[in-house]
XYZ file of C-alpha atoms in Angstrom:
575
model
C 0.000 0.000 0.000
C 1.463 3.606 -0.934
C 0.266 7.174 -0.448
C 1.434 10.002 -1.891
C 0.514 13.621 -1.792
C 1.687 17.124 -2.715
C 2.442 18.836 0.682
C 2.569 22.708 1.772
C 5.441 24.095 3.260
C 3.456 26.735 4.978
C 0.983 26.871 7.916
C -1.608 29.241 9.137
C 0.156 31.986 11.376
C -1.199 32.239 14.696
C 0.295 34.669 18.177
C 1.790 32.036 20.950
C 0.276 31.952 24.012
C 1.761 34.181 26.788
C 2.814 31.505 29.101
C 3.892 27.843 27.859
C 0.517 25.471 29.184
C 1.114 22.438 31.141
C -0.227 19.199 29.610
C -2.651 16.848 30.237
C -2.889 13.403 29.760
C -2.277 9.751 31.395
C 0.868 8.437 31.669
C 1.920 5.072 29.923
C 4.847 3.721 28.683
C 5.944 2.192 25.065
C 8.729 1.095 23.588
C 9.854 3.192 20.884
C 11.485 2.680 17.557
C 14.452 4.048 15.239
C 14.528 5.985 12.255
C 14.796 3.682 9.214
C 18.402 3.678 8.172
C 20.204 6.306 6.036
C 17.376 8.717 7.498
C 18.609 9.211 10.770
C 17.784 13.366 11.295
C 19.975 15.666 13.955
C 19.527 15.179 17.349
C 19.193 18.825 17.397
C 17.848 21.956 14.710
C 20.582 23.984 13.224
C 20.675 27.785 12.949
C 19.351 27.921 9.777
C 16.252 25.439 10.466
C 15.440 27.114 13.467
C 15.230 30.545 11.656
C 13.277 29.117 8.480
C 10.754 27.019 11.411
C 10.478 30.131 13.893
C 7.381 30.787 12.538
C 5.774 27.907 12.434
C 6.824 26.546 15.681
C 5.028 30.014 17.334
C 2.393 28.008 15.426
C 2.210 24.672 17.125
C 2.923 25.914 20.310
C -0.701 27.479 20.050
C -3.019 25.672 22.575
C -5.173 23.698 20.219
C -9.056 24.302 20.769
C -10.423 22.533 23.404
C -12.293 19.517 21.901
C -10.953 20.146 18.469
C -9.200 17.549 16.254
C -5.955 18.220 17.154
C -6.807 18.552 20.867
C -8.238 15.364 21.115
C -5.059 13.828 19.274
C -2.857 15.564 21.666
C -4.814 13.800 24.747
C -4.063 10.604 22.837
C -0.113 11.623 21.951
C 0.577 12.508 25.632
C -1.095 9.325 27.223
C 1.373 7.252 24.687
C 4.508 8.985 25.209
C 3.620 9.275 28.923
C 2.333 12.020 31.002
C 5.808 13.302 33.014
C 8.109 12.677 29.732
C 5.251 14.739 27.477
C 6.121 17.585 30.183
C 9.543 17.265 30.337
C 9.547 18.387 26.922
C 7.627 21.062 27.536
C 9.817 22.261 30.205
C 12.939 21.811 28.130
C 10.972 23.928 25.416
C 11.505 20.795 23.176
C 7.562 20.209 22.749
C 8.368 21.621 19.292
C 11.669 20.748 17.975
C 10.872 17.810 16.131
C 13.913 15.043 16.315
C 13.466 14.512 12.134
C 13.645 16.580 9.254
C 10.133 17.075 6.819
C 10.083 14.346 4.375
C 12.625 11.841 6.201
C 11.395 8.969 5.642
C 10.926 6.129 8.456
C 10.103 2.761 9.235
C 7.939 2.212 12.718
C 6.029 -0.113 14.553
C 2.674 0.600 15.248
C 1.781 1.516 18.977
C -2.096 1.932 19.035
C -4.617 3.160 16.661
C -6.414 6.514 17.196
C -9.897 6.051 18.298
C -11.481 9.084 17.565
C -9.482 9.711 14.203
C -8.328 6.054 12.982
C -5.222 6.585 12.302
C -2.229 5.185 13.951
C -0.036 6.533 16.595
C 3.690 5.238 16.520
C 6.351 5.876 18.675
C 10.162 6.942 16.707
C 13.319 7.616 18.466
C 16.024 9.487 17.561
C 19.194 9.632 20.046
C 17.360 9.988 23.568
C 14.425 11.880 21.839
C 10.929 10.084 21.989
C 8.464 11.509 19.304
C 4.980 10.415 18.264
C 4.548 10.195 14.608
C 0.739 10.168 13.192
C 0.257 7.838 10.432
C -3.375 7.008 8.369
C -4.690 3.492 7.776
C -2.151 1.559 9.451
C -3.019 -0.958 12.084
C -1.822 -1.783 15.407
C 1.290 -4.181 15.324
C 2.354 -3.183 11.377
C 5.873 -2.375 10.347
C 5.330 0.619 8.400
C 7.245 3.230 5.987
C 6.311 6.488 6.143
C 7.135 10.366 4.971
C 7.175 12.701 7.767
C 5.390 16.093 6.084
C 3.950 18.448 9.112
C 5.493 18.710 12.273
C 2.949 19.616 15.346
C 3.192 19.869 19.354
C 4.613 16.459 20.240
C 4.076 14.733 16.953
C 4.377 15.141 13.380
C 2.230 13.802 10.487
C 3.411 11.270 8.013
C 1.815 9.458 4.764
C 1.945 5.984 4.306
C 4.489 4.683 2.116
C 4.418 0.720 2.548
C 3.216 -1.491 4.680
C 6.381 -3.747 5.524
C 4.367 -6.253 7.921
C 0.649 -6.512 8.096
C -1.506 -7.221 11.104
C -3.366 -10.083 9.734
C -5.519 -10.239 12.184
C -6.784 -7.122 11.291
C -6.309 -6.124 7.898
C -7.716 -7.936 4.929
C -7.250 -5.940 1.487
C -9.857 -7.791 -0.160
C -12.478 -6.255 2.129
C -12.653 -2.724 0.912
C -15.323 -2.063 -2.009
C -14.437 1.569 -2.923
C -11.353 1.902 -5.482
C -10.272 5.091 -3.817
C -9.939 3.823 -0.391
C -6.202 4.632 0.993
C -6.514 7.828 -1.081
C -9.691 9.345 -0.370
C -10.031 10.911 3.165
C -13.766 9.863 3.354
C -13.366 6.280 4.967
C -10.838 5.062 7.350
C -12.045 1.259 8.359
C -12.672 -0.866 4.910
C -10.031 -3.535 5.327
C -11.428 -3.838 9.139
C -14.144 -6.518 9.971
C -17.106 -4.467 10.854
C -16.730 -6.198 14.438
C -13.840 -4.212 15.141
C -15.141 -1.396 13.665
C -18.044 -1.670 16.549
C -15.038 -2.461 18.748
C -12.762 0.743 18.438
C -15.598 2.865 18.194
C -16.510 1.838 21.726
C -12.830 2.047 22.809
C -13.654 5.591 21.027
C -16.379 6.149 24.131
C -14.433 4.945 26.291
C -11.511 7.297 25.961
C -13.356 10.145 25.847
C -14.999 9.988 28.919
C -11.688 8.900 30.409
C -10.026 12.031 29.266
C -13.031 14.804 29.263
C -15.740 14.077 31.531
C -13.935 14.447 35.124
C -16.154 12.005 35.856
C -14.861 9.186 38.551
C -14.315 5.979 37.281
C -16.764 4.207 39.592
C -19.045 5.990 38.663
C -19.252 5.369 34.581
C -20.813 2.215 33.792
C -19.953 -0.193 31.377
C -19.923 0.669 28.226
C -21.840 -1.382 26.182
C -21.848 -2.460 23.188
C -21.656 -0.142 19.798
C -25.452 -0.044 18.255
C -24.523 -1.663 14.666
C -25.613 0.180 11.277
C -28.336 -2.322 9.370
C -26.691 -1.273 6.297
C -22.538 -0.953 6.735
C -22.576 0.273 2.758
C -25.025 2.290 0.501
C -26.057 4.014 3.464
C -25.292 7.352 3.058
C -28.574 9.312 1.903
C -26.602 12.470 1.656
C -23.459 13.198 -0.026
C -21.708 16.477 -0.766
C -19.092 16.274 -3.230
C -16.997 19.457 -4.171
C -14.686 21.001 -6.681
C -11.523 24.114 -6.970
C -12.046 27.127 -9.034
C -10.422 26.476 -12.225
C -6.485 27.832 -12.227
C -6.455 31.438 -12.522
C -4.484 31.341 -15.669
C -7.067 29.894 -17.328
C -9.500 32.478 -16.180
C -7.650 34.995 -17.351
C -7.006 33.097 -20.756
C -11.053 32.868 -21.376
C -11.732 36.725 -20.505
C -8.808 37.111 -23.335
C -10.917 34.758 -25.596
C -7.938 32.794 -26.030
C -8.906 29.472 -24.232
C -9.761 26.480 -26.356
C -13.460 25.252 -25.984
C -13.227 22.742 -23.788
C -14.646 19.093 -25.157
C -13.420 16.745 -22.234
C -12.570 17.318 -18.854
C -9.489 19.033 -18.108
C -7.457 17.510 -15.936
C -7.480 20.425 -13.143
C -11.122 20.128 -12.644
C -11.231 17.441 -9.690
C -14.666 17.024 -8.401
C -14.918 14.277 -5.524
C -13.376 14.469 -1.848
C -10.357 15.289 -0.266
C -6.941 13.208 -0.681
C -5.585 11.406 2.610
C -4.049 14.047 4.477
C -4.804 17.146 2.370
C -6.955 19.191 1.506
C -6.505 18.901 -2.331
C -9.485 17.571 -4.056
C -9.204 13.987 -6.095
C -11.494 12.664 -8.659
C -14.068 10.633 -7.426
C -16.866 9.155 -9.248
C -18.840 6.383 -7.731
C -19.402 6.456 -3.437
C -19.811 2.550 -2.644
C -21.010 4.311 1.075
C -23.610 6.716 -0.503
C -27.450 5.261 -1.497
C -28.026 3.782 -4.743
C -30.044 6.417 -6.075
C -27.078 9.322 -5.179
C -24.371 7.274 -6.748
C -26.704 7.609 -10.623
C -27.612 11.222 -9.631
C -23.083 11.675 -8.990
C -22.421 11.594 -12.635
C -25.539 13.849 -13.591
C -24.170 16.068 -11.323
C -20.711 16.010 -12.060
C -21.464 16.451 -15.966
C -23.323 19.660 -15.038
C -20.134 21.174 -13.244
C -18.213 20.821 -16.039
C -20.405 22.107 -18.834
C -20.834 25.402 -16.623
C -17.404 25.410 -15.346
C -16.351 28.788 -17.416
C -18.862 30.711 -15.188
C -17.349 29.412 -11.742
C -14.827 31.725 -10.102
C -14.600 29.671 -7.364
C -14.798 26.006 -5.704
C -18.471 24.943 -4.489
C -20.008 22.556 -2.924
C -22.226 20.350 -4.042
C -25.449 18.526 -2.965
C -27.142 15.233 -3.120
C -29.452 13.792 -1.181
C -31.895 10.728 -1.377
C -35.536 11.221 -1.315
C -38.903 9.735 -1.460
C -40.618 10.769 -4.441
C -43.109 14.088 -3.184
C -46.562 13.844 -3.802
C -48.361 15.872 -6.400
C -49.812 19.111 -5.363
C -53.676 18.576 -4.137
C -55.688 18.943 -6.998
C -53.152 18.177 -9.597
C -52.975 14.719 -9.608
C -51.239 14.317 -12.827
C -48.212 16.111 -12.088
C -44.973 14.311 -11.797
C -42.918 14.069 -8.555
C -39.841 14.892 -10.010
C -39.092 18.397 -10.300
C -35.667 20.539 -11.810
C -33.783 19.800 -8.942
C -34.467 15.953 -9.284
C -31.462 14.590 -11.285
C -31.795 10.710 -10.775
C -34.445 8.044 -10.155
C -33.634 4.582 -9.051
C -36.443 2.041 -6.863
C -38.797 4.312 -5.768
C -36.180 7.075 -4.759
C -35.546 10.194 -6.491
C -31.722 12.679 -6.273
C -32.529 16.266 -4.961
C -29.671 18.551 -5.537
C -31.521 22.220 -4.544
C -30.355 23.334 -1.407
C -34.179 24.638 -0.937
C -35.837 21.764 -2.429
C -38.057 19.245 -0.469
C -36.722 15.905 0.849
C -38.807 12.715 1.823
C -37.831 10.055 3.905
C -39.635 7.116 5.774
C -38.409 6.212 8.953
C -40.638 3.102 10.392
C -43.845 4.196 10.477
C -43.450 8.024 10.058
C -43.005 10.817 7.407
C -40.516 13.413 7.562
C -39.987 16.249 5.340
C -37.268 18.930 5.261
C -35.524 20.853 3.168
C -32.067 19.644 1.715
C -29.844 21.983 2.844
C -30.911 21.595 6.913
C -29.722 18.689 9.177
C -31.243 15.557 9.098
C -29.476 12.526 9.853
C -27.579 11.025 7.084
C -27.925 7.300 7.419
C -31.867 6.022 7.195
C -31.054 2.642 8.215
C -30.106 3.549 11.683
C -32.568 5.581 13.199
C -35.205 3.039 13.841
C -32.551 1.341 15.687
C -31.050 4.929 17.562
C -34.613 5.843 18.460
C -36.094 2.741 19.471
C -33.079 2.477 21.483
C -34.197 5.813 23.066
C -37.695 4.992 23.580
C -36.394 1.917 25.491
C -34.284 3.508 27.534
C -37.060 6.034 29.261
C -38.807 2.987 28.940
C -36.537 0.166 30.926
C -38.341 -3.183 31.386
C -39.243 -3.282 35.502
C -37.000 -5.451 37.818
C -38.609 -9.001 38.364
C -38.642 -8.309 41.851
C -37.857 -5.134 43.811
C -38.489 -3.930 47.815
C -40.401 -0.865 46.933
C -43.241 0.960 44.434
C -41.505 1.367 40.632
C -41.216 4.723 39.236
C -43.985 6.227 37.278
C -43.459 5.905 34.047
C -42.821 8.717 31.534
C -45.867 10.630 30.300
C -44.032 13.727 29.144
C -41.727 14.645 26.571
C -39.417 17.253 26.093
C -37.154 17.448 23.257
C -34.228 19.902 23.107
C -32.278 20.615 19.553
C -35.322 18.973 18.030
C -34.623 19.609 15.083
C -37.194 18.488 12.418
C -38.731 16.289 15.085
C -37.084 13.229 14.592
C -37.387 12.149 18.251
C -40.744 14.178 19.089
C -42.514 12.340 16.148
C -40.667 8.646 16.614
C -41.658 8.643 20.558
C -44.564 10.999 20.930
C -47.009 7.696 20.146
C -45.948 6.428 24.164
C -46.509 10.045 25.868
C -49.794 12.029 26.204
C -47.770 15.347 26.006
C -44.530 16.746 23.687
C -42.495 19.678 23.570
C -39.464 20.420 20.832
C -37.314 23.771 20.613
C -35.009 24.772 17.984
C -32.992 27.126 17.404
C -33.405 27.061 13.712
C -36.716 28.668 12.621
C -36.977 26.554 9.078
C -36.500 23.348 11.173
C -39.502 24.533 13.239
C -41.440 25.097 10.378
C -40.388 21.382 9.145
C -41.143 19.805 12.332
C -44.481 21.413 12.427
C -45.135 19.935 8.933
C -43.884 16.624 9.839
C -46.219 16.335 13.323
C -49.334 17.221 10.667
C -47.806 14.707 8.494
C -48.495 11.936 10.918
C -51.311 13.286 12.575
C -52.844 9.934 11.990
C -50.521 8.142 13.763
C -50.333 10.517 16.964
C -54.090 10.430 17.722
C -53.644 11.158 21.829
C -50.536 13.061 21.737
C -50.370 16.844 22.004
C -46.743 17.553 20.172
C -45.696 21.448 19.770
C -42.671 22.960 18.394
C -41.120 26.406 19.210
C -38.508 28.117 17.501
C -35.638 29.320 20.010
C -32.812 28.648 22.628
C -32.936 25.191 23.972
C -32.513 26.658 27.465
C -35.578 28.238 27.348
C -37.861 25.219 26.541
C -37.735 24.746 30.557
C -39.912 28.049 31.158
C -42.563 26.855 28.914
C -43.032 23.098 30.683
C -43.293 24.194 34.226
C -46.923 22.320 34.422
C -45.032 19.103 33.000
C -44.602 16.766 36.490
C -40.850 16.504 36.357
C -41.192 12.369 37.725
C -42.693 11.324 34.474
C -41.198 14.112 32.090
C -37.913 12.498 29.741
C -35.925 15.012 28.656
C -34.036 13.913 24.965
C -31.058 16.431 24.217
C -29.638 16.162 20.879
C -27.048 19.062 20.346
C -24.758 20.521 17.703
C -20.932 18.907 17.718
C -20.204 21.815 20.332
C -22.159 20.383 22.529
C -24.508 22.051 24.885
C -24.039 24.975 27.484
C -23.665 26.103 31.011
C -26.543 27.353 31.078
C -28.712 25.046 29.570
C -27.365 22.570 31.659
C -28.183 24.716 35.087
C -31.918 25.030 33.908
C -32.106 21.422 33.039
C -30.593 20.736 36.243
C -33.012 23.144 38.487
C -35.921 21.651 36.244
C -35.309 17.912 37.355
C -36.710 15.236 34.333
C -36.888 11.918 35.904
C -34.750 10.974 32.898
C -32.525 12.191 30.494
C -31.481 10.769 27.106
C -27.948 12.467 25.635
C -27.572 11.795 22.301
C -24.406 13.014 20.477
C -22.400 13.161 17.385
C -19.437 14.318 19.302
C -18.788 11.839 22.358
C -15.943 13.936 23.974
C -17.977 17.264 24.431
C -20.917 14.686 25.218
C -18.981 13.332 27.919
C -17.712 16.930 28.914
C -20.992 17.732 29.569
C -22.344 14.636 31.080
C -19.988 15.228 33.696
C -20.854 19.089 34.616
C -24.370 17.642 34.543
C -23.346 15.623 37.246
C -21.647 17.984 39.291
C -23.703 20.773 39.315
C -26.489 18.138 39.816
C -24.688 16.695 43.194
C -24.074 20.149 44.166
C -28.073 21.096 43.306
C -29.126 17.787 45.862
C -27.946 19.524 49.090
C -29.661 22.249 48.388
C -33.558 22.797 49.867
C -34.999 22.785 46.135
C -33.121 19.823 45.173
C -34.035 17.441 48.272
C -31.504 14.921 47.913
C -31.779 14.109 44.475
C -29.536 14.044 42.065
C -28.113 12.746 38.278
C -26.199 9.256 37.931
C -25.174 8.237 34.725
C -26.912 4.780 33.788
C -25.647 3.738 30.583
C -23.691 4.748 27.666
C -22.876 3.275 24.569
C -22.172 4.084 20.713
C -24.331 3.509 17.478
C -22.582 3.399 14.264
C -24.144 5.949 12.105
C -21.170 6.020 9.763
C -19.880 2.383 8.797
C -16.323 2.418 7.428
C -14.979 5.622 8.974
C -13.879 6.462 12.732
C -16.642 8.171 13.513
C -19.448 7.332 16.504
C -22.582 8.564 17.581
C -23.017 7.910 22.064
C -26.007 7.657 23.733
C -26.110 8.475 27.628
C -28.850 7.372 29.441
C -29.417 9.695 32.969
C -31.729 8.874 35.481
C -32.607 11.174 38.929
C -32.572 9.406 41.894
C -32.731 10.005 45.347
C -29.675 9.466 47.861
């Protein structure tokens, strides 16, 4: 296996902090590794690299953003090089004075794989210098070759040049349907069983809450087991695809009139998905993870681009999204479904490519509609399984036998970041009383639409939708009893706030359902839930009551990559 990419020599500039931070992190230990032969770099910068890398080292000396990408990789570099050695680097103003020169080339042993990115952490040596060196799709155990081509805090990033000795175990070659895979950026898991897949992404869980909830040990649970995908490929019901601005020579060239007509594609226009480890875009046409009906709607699309590309200036974006066909309009029954922004049809599913066109999907029982450029979660084939895994959760089966009267069971919903109803609708059939808030006033609109929708299947529920913060959807249920009220929050990536989480603290649900697409502000926030909710219990308002966290697990909403969606179940309890 090779990779190969064109690299930048420059970063973004960026001010260094005013005082050097201390690190975080668990210690552990690992044997390292030496450079490959003939590669070995200085044990210390000269002059002249230390002039030419000023800037950049200002650069990676910047604290990374907490919960970012590279914050959560730095958590994972430190706890494999070892708390008090990570530090002593620091002190020794070392943290960013890589021990190898950009583009020596390497040959390492595998430490661990990333669990929140998927690639592979490796320890390299050079002299008395430990360094961590980032490589993509390589496995734990694998002899590897690799080009060192960024340096960061601690680490630096490398491509993949060969694998020298597989993990067996682990990697099969013949697994991986897409062509592009080991060039495209989109998937990081194809030559992995989709058992371990499940498997890292609740190691993925795990870590997080080990490293960002300040939550005590004893009192997580078990993790369980990650919630598999029905469908681990053509699952994808929403793709977008994007493209550069052609070169600016040849924009200048056409406003001269002097460009040939173009009759092909030209080999600059790239319209697909990032390369591994760059942000260049590479040629992709066929997604074996997107729906059937996107991948014959890709080419459509991708033909378009290029017969208008003379009037782009710039890159774009583009959309795709799988759809039920709409109905006609009432009183028109003879109009087609399709409309202009339908570009394929394929088994009863249509390709909308509008930003502000109308989207369909069926999920179990229910209709949703939205439009195609809001949120809606991009894998159909999961979310019976994610919300009847909610539902059962406020739901839990009662013990067999137990020494006093069982808790009253739900009757109320409320249903923070509710987007276009996905959870109000799924759930409202087992409560006599919902509540959604968003903040996003089209999504509103949506849900609205979608609770009329399937009116017919909510015949004794009262569900309303209001447009605003998510903190303030506690003012409007004060009548809701708080014993048999489940509260289902559903945030952004960012997670929620302070002060949503001191209202939904003071407002006391009997049960809270945290459902996330990024586990390590989830689990910083699980764990100020907790803490402002012990602190709430010794008050006189909260009368000994307070959060514990239940259960937590993953659900794989996105087979074939690292990433994870987690699921914290909360219940209030008196101690």
């Amino acid at each position: 296996m090779a990779s190969t990419h064109p690299r930048s020599r420059s970063t973004t500039p960026a001010a260094p902090p005013e005082k050097k931070p201390r690190l975080e992190g668990d210690p552990e230990t690992a044997e390292p590794d030496a450079p490959a032969e003939g590669h070995a770099p200085p044990s210390a910068p000269t002059s002249k690299k230390h002039a030419k890398s000023k800037k950049n080292k200002r650069n990676q000396r910047r604290v990374p953003e907490p919960f970012s990408h590279d914050d959560i990789l730095t958590h994972e570099v430190i706890s494999l090089l070892g708390q008090d050695y990570a530090q002593a680097l620091v002190d020794q103003n070392l943290d960013c004075d890589a021990p190898f020169e950009q583009f020596a080339q390497l040959e390492l042993s595998v430490a661990c794989i990333s669990p929140s990115t998927g690639e592979s952490l490796s320890i390299a040596q050079s002299g008395d210098r430990k360094w961590v060196i980032v490589t993509p799709l390589s496995l734990p155990g694998e002899r590897i070759r690799v080009r060192v081509y960024r340096h960061a805090r601690l680490y630096s990033h490398a491509d993949l040049l060969e694998v020298l000795e597989p993990n067996s175990e682990w990697r099969d070659m013949s697994r991986p349907q897409c062509k592009y895979f080991g060039k495209c950026a989109g998937c990081q898991y194809q030559m992995l069983s989709y058992e371990k897949q499940l498997e890292l992404k609740r190691d993925t869980v795990i870590q997080a809450y080990k490293n960002y909830s300040g939550i005590s040990p004893d009192l997580v649970p078990t993790i369980g087991p990650t919630i598999p995908s029905p469908l681990q490929y053509g699952y994808r019901t929403k793709l977008t695809p994007h493209f550069q601005g052609p070169p600016h020579s040849v924009q200048k060239a056409w406003k001269r009139g002097e460009a040939p007509v173009l009759e092909d594609k030209p080999d600059w226009l790239k319209i697909g998905f990032h390369a591994v480890g760059t942000r260049n875009v590479m040629d992709i046409e066929e997604c074996p993870i997107a729906t059937p009906v996107i991948n014959k709607g890709l080419p459509v699309v991708r033909d378009t681009v290029f017969k208008n590309i003379t009037k782009y200036k710039r890159g774009a974006t583009l959309l795709l999204r799988d759809s039920l066909p709409l109905p006609p309009p009432e009183g028109d029954s003879s109009a087609s479904s399709a409309s202009s922004s339908t570009v394929a049809e394929h088994d009863g599913h249509i390709c909308v490519t509008d930003q502000k066109g109308t989207v369909r999907e069926r999920v179990g029982d229910m209709l949703f509609e939205y439009t195609a450029g809001t949120f809606f979660q991009n894998n159909n084939s999961a979310l019976v399984p994610l919300t009847s895994y909610v539902r059962d959760a406020i739901f839990p089966p009662a013990p067999a036998v137990t020494s006093s009267a069982p808790a009253p069971a739900p009757t109320h919903l409320v249903d923070a970041y509710c987007g276009s109803g996905l959870f109000s609708i799924m759930l409202a059939p087992a409560f006599s009383k919902v509540a959604g808030i968003e903040l996003s006033a089209e999504s509103i609109r949506a849900a609205q639409r979608n609770a009329a929708l399937n009116a017919s299947a909510l015949p004794s529920s009262e569900v309303s939708f209001m447009s605003g913060d998510a903190a303030n959807i506690f003012a409007t249920v004060q009548d809701f009893p708080r014993d048999q009220t489940a509260l289902i929050i559903d945030p952004p990536r960012k997670g929620t706030d302070a002060r949503f989480i001191e209202q939904m603290v003071a407002f006391g649900a009997g049960t809270v359902v945290y459902v996330s697409c990024n586990v390590h502000t989830q689990a910083r926030d699980v764990g100020m839930i907790l803490a402002q909710s012990a602190a709430h219990a010794q008050t006189e308002e909260g009368k000994g009551r307070r959060y514990v966290l239940e259960s937590l697990c993953g659900l794989d909403l996105f087979p074939q990559t690292a990433h994870v969606e987690a699921i914290a179940v909360l219940r209030l309890v008196t101690m």
